[in-house]
Coordinates of C-alpha atoms and ligand atoms in Angstrom, one line a residue:
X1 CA 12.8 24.0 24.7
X2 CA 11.5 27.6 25.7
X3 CA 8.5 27.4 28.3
X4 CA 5.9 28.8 26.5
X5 CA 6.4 25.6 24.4
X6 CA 4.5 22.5 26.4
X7 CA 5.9 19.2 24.6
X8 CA 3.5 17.3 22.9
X9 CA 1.7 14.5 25.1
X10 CA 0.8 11.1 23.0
X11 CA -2.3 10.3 25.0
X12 CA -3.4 13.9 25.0
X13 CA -2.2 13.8 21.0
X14 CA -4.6 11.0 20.4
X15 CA -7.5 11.9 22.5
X16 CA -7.5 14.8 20.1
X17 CA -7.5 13.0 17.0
X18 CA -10.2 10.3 18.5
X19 CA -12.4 13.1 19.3
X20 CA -11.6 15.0 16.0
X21 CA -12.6 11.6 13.5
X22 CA -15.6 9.9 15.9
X23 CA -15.5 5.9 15.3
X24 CA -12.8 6.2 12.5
X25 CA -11.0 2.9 14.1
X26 CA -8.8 2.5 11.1
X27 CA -7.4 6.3 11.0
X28 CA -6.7 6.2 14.2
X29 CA -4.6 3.1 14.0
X30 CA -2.4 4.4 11.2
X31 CA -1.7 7.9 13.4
X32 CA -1.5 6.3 16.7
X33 CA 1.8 4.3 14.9
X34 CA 3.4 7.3 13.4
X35 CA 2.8 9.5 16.8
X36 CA 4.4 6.9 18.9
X37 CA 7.7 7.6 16.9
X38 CA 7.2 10.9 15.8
X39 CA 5.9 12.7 19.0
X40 CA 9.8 12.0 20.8
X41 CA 11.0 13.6 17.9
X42 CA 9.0 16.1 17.3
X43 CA 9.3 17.2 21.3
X44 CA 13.6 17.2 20.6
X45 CA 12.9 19.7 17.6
X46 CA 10.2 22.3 19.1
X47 CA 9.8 24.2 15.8
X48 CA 7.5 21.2 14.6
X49 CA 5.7 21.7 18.0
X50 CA 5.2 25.5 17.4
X51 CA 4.1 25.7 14.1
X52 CA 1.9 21.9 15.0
X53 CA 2.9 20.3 12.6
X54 CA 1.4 16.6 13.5
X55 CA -2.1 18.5 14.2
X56 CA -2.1 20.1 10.7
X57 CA -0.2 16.2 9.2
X58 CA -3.5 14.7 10.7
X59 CA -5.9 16.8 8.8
X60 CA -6.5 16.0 5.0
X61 CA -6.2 19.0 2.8
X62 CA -9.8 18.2 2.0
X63 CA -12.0 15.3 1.2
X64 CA -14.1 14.8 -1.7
X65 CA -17.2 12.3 -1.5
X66 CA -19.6 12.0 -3.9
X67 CA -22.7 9.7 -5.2
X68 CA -21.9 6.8 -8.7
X69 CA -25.0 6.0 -10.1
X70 CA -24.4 3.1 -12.9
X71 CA -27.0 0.8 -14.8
X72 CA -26.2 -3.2 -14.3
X73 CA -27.0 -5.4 -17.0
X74 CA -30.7 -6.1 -16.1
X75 CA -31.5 -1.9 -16.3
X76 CA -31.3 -1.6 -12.4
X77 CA -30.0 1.6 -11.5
X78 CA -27.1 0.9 -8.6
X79 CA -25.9 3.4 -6.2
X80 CA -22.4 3.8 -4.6
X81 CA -20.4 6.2 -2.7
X82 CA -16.8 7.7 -4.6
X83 CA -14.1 9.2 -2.4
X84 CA -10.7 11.0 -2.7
X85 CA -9.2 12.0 0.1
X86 CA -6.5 14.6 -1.0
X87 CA -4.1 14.6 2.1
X88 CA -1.4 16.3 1.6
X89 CA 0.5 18.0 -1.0
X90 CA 3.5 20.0 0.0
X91 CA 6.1 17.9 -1.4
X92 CA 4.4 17.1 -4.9
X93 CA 0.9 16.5 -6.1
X94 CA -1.6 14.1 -4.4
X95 CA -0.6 10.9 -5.3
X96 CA -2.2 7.5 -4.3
X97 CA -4.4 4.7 -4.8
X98 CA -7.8 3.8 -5.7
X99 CA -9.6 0.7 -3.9
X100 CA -12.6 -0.7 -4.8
X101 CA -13.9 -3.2 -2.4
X102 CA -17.7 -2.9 -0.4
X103 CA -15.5 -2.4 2.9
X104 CA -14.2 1.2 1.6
X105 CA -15.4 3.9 3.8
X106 CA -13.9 6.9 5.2
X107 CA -11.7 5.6 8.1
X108 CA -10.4 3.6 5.8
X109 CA -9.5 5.7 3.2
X110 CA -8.1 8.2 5.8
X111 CA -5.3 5.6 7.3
X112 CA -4.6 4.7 3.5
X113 CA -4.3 8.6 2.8
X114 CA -2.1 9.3 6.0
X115 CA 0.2 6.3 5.7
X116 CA 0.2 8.1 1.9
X117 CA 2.1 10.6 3.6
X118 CA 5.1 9.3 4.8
X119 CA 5.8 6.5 2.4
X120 CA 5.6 9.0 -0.7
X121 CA 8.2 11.3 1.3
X122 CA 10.3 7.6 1.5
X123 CA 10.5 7.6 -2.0
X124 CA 13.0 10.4 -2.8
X125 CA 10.3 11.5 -5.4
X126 CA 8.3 14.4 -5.4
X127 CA 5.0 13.0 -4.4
X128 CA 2.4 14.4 -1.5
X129 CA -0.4 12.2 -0.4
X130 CA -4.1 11.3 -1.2
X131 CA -6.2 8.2 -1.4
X132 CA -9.5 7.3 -2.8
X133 CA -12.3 4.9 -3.7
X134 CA -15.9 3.5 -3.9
X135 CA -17.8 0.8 -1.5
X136 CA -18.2 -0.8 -5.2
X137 CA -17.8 -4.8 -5.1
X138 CA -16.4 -5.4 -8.2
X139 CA -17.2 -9.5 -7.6
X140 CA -19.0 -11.3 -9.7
X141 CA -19.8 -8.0 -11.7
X142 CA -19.7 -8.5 -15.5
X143 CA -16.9 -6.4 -18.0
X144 CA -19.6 -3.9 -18.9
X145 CA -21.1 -3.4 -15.7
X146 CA -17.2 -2.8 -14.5
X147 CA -16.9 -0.5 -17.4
X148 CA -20.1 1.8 -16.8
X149 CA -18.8 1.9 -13.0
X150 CA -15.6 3.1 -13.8
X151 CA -16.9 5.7 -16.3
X152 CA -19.6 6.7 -13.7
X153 CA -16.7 7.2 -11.0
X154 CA -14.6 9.0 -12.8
X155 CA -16.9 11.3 -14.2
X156 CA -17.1 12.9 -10.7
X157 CA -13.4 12.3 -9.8
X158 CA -12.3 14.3 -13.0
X159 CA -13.2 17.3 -11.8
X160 CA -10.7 17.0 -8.9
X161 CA -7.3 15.7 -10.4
X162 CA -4.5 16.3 -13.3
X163 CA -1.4 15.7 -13.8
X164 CA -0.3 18.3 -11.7
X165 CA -3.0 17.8 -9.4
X166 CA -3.8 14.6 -7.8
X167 CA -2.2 11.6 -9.9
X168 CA -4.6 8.2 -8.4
X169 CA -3.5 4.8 -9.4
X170 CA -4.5 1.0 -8.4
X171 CA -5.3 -0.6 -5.1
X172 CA -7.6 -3.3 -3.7
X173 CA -10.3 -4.1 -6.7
X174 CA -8.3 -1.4 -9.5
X175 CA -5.5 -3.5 -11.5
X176 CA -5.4 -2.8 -15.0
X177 CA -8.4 -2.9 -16.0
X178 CA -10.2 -0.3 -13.8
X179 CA -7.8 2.3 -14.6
X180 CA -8.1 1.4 -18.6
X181 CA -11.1 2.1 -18.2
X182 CA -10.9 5.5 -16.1
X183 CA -8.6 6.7 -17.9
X184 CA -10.7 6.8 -21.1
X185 CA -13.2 8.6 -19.2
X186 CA -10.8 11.0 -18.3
X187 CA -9.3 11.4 -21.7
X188 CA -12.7 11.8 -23.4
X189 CA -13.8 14.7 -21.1
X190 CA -10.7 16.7 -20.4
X191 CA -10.1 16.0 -24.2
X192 CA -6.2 16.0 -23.1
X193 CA -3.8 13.0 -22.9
X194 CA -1.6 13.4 -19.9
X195 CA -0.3 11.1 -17.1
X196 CA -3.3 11.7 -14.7
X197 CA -3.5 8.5 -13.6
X198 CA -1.1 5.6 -13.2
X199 CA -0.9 2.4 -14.1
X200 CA -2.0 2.5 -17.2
X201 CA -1.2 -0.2 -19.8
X202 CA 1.6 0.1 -21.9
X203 CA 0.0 1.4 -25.5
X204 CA -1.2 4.5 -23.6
X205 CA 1.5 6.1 -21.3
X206 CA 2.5 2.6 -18.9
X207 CA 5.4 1.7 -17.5
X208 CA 7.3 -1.2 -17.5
X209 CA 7.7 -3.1 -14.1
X210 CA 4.6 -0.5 -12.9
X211 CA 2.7 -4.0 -12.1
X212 CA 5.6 -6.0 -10.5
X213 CA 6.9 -3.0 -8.5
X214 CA 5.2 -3.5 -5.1
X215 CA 6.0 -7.1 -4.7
X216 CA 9.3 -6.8 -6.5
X217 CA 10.1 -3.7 -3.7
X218 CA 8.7 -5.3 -0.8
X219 CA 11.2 -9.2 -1.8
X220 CA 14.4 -6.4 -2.2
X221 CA 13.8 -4.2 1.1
X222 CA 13.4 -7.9 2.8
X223 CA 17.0 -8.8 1.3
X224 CA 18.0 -5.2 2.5
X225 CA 17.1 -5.8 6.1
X226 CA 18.7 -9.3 6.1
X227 CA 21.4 -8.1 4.4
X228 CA 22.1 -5.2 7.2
X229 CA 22.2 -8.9 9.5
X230 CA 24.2 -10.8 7.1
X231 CA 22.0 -13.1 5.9
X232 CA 20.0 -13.3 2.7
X233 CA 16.2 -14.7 1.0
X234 CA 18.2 -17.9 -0.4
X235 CA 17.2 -21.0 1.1
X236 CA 14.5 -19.4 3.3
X237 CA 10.8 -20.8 3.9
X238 CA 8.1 -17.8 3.0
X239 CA 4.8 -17.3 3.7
X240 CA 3.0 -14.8 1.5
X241 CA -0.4 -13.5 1.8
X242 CA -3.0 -12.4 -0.5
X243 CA -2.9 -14.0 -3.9
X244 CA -3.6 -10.4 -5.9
X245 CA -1.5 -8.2 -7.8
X246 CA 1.0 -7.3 -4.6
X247 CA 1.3 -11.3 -3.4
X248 CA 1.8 -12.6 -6.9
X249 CA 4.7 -10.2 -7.6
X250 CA 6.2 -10.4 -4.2
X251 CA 6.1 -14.0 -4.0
X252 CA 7.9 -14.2 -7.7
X253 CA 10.8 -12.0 -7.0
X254 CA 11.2 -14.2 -4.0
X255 CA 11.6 -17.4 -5.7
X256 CA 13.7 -15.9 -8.3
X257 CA 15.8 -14.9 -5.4
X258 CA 16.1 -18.4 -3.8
X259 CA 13.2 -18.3 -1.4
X260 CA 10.4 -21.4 -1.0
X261 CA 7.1 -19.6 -1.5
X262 CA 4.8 -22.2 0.9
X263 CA 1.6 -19.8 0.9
X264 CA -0.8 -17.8 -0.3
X265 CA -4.3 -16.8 0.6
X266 CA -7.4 -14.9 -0.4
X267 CA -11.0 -14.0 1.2
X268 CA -11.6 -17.3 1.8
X269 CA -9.1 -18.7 2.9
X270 CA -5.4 -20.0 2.3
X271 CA -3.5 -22.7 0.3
X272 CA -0.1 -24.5 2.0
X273 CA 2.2 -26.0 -0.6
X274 CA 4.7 -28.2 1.4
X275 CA 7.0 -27.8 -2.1
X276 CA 6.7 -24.7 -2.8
X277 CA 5.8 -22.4 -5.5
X278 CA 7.4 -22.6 -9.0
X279 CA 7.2 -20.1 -12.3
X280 CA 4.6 -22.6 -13.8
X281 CA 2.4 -22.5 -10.4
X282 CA 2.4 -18.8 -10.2
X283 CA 1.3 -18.3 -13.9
X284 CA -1.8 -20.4 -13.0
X285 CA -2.2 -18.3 -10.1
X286 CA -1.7 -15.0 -12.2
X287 CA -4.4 -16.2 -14.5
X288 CA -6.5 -17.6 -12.2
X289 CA -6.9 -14.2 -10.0
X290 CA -6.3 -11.6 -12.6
X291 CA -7.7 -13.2 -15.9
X292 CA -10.6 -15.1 -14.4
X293 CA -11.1 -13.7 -10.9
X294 CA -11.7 -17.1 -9.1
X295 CA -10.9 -18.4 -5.8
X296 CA -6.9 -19.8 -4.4
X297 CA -8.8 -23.0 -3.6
X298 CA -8.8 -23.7 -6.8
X299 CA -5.0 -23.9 -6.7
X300 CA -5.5 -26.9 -4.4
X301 CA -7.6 -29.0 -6.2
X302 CA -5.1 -28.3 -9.0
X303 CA -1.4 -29.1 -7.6
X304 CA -2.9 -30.9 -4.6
X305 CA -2.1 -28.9 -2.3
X306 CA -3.5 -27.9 1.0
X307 CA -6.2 -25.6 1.7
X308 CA -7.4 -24.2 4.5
X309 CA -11.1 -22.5 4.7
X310 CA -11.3 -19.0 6.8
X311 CA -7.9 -19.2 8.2
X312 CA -4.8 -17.1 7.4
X313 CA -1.0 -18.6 6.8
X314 CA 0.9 -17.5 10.0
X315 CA 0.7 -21.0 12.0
X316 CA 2.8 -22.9 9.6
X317 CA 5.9 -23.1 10.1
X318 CA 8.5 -20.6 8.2
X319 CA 11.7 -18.2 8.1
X320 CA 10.0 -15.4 6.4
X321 CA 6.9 -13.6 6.3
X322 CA 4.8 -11.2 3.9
X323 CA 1.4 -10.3 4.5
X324 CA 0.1 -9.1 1.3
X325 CA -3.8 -9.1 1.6
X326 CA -5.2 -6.4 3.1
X327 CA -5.0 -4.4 6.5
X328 CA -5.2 -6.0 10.2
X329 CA -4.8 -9.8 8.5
X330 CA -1.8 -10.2 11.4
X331 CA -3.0 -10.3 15.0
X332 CA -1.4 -10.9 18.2
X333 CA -2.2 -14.7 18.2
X334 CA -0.8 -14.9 15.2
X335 CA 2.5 -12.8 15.8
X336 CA 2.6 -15.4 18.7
X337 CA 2.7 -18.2 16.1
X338 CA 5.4 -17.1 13.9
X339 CA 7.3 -16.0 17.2
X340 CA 6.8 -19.7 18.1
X341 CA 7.9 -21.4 14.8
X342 CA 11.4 -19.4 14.9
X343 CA 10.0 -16.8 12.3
X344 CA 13.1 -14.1 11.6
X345 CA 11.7 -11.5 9.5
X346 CA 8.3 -9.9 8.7
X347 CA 7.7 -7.1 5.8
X348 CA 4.6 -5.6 5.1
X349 CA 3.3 -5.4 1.4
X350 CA -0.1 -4.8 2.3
X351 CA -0.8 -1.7 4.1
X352 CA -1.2 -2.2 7.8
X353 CA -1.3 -5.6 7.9
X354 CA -0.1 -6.3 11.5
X355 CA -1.9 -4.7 14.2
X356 CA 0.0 -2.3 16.8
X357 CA -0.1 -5.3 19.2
X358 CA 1.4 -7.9 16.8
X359 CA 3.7 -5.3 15.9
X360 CA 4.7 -4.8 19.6
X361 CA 4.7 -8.9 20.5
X362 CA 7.5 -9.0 17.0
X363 CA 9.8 -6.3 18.2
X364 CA 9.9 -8.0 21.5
X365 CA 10.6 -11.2 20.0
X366 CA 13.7 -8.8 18.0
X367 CA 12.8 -10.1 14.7
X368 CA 12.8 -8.1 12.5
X369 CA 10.0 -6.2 10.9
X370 CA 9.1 -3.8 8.4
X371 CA 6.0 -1.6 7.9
X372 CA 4.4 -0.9 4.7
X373 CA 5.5 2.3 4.4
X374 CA 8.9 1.5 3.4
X375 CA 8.8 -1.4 2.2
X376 CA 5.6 -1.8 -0.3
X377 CA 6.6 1.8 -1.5
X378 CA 8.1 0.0 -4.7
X379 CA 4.6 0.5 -6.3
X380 CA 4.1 4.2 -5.9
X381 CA 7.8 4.7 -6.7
X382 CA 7.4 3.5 -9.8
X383 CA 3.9 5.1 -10.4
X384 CA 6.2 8.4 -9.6
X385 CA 8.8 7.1 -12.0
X386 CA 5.3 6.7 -14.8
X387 CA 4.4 10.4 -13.9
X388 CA 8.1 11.0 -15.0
X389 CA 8.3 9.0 -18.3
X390 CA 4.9 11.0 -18.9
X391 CA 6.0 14.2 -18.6
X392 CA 9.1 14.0 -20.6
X393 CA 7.4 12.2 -23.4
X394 CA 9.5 9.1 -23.7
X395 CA 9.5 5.5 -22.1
X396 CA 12.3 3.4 -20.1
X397 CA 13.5 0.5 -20.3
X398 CA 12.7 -2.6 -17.9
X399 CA 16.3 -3.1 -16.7
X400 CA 16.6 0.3 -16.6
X401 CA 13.4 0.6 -14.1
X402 CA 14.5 -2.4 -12.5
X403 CA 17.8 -0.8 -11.3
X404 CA 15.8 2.6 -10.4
X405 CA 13.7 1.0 -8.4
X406 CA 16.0 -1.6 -6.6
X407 CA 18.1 1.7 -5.7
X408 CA 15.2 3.6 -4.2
X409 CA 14.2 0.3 -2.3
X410 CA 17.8 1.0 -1.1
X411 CA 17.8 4.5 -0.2
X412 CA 14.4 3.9 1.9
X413 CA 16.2 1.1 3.9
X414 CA 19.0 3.2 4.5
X415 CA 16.7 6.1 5.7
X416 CA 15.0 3.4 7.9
X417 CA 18.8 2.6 9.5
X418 CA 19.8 6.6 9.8
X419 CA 16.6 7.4 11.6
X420 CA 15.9 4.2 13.4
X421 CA 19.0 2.1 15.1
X422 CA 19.5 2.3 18.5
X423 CA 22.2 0.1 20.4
X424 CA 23.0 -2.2 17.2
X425 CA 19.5 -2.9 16.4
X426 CA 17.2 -1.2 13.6
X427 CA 13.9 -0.5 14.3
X428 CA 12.6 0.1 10.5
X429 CA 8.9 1.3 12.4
X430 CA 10.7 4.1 13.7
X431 CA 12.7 5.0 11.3
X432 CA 10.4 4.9 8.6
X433 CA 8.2 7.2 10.6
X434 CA 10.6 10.1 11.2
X435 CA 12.5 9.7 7.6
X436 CA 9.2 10.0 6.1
X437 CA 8.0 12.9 8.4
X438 CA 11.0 14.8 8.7
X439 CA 10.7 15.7 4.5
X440 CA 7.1 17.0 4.5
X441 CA 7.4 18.5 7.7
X442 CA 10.3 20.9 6.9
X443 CA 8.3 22.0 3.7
X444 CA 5.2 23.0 5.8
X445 CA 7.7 24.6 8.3
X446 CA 8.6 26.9 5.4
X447 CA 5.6 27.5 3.7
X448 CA 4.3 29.0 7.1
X449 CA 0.7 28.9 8.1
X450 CA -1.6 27.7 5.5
Ligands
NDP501 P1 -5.7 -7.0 -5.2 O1 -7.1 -6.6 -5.3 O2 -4.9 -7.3 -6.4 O3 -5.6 -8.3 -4.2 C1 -6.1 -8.2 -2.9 C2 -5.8 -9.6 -2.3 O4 -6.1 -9.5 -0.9 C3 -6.8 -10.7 -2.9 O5 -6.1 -11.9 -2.7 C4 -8.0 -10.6 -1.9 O6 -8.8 -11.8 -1.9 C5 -7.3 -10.4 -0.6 N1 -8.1 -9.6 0.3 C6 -8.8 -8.4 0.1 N2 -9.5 -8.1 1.2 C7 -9.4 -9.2 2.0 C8 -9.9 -9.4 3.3 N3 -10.8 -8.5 3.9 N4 -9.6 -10.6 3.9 C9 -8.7 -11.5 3.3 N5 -8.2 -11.3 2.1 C10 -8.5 -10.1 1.5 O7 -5.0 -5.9 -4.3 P2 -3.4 -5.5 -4.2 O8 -2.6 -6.8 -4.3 O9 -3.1 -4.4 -5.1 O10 -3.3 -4.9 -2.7 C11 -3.0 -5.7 -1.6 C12 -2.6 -4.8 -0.5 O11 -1.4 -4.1 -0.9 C13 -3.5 -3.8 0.0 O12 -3.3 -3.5 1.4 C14 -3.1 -2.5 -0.8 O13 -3.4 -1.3 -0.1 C15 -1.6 -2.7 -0.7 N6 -0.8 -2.0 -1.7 C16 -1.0 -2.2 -3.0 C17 -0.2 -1.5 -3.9 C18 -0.3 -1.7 -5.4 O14 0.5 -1.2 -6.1 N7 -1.3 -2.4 -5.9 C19 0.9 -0.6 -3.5 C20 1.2 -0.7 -2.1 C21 0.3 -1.3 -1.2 P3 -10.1 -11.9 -2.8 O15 -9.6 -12.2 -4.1 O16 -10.8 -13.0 -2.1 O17 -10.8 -10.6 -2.7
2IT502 O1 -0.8 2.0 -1.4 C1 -0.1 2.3 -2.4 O2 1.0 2.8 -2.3 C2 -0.8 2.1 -3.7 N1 -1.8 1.6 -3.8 C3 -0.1 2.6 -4.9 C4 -0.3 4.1 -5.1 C5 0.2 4.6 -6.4 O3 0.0 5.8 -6.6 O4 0.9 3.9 -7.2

């Protein structure tokens, strides 16, 4: 490294960023994880260091936040706050979620936006970054007064993506539904029909497997990293987290693949089946959280199972684990609990589930563990695969998307191996962090200060 080139310094690194985003908790949770990996590499290859690169990664391209008025039923006029945060587009065109949930604020939306970042580049496809959102609580809301929000939102958002653009899709509160709706907004005042937004139903531009994808991804990048040991999903306990669209899915693919689903959760709390899931169980939860948004407990009265108010799933006993809810739902105590039960493998479908210390307390436990970035990235790969279909004019079939995405799943756990194993051992945070990085990184290199 030439002198006039002082290597980068993590604490300095993140004393910057702290002082940069005041109170932002969440954001700088998400970039103190990447710049523990990243800032090693980043001081072996100085050209990232020169042209500072994880400075200019850290900064959104911009951030748009605006005000969503919206009538409810009874003529009161309601007030939110919409956001996109478009973070990065030098590989492809923003590309990212939209969550709706009252906790949404900007911290938030920055971590989801930043994390954005290197998953996409995971992908193989050509997608940058970008998140976005409202502190909307879609509970207990009726289908109109969903509908007018939606509309509302988006006539705001409109103005700021295209297919070319910024292409936003589902999160935390936006299924189906949400973007139905959006999207009619969009197409009624662009007066265009292109793939601006994805996860849209299937009459209008969907794609198959678009809903399954996360939770398919996150059940095969588990069998990858097992695999890689020489073991497999069959015959394993899980727990699963969450009981929305990223549980449901997950926790299918993993029975289908042998597992014993023994969990799920949701706000309030979780349910413990001692038997384990089956396909008739999980329709009734399918319909019971997407069709008439009610609560997991309802599963227990139902099947008789066990539930458990204001608690999470990680003290009972299991092989396997995939928290699926929301972000910081695994905390030290409870890493120490699946430690304790003789847990073997942890992947992420939520984003950020497991907090850097839980994280820490796994890897020295050596079992193994995924972050979201790699392996919930099923979902925007196949939102990237939509954006594809969309262009060319023509749709694909399932198996067909099936085998696409198992094959990215794939390629993301083989990037996690080339950029993470040291002495026999992978270390899929690691990896996942300089694969993803290395991609985007190498395009700002060349585009040169801008
Ligand atoms: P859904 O809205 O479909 O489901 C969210 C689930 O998480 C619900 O069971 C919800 O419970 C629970 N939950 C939400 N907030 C909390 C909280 N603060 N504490 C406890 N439980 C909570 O969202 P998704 O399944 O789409 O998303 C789940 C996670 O996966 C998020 O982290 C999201 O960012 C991530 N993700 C989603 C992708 C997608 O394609 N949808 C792609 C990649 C990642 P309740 O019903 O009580 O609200
Ligand atoms: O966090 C995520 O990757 C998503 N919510 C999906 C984003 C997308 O564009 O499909």
């Amino acid at each position: 490294m030439s002198a006039a080139i002082k290597p980068l310094n993590m604490d300095e690194f993140m004393a910057g960023v702290v002082k940069r985003n005041p109170g932002e908790t969440e954001f700088h949770q998400a970039v103190e994880e990447v710049a523990g990996s990243v800032i090693p590499y980043i001081n072996e290859n100085p050209v990232f260091i020169e042209n500072r690169i994880l400075e200019r990664m850290t900064e959104p391209d911009r951030t748009i936040i605006f005000r969503v008025c919206w009538e409810d039923d009874e003529g009161n006029v309601r007030t939110n706050r919409g956001y996109r945060v478009q973070f990065n587009n030098s590989i492809g065109p923003y590309k990212g979620g939209l969550r709706f949930h009252h906790s949404v604020n900007l911290s938030i939306l920055k971590f989801l936006g930043f994390e954005q970042t290197f998953k996409n580049s995971l992908t193989t496809l050509p997608m940058g970054s970008g998140k976005g959102g409202a502190d909307f609580n879609p509970k207990g809301k009726s289908e109109r007064e969903i509908m007018r929000f939606c509309q509302a939102f988006m006539t705001e958002l409109s103005k700021h993506i295209g297919a070319d653009v910024d292409v936003p899709a589902g999160d935390i509160g936006v299924g189906a539904r949400e973007i139905s709706y959006m999207f009619g907004q969009y197409k009624r005042l662009k007066n265009e029909f292109t793939g601006t937004l994805t996860g849209k139903s299937l009459e209008f531009g969907g794609s198959l497997i678009r809903k399954e994808a996360t939770g398919y991804g996150c059940a095969y990048f588990m069998e990858e990293m097992l695999k890689h040991k020489g073991d497999s999903i069959k015959g394993k306990n899980c727990l699963v987290s969450g009981s929305g669209n990223v549980a449901q899915f997950c926790a299918q693919k993993l029975m289908h693949l042998g597992g014993k689903v023994l969990t799920l959760s949701d706000s309030s709390g979780f349910i413990y089946d001692p038997e384990g899931l089956n396909d008739e169980k999980l329709e009734y939860i399918i319909d019971l959280k997407t069709n008439r948004r009610g609560r997991i407990s309802e599963y227990a009265e139902k099947y008789k199972a066990e539930f458990h108010a204001g608690k999470r799933p990680w003290a009972i006993k299991a092989d396997l684990a995939f928290p699926c809810a929301t972000q910081n739902e695994l905390e030290l105590s409870d890493a120490e609990e699946l430690i304790k039960n003789g847990c073997k493998a942890v992947a992420e479908g939520a984003n950020m589930p497991t907090t850097i210390e839980a994280v820490e307390a796994l890897h020295k436990a050596n079992i193994v563990f995924s972050p979201g970035k790699a392996s919930n990235a099923g979902g925007v790969s196949v939102s990237g695969l939509e954006m594809t279909q969309n262009s060319i004019r023509l749709s694909w079939a399932r198996e067909e998307l099936e085998e696409r995405l198992k094959t990215i799943m794939h390629d993301i756990h083989k990037q996690c191996v080339d950029y993470g194993t040291e002495k026999n051992r992978v270390d899929y945070v690691k990896g996942a962090n300089i694969a993803g990085f290395v991609k985007v990184a190498k395009a700002m290199v060349a585009y040169g200060v801008i």
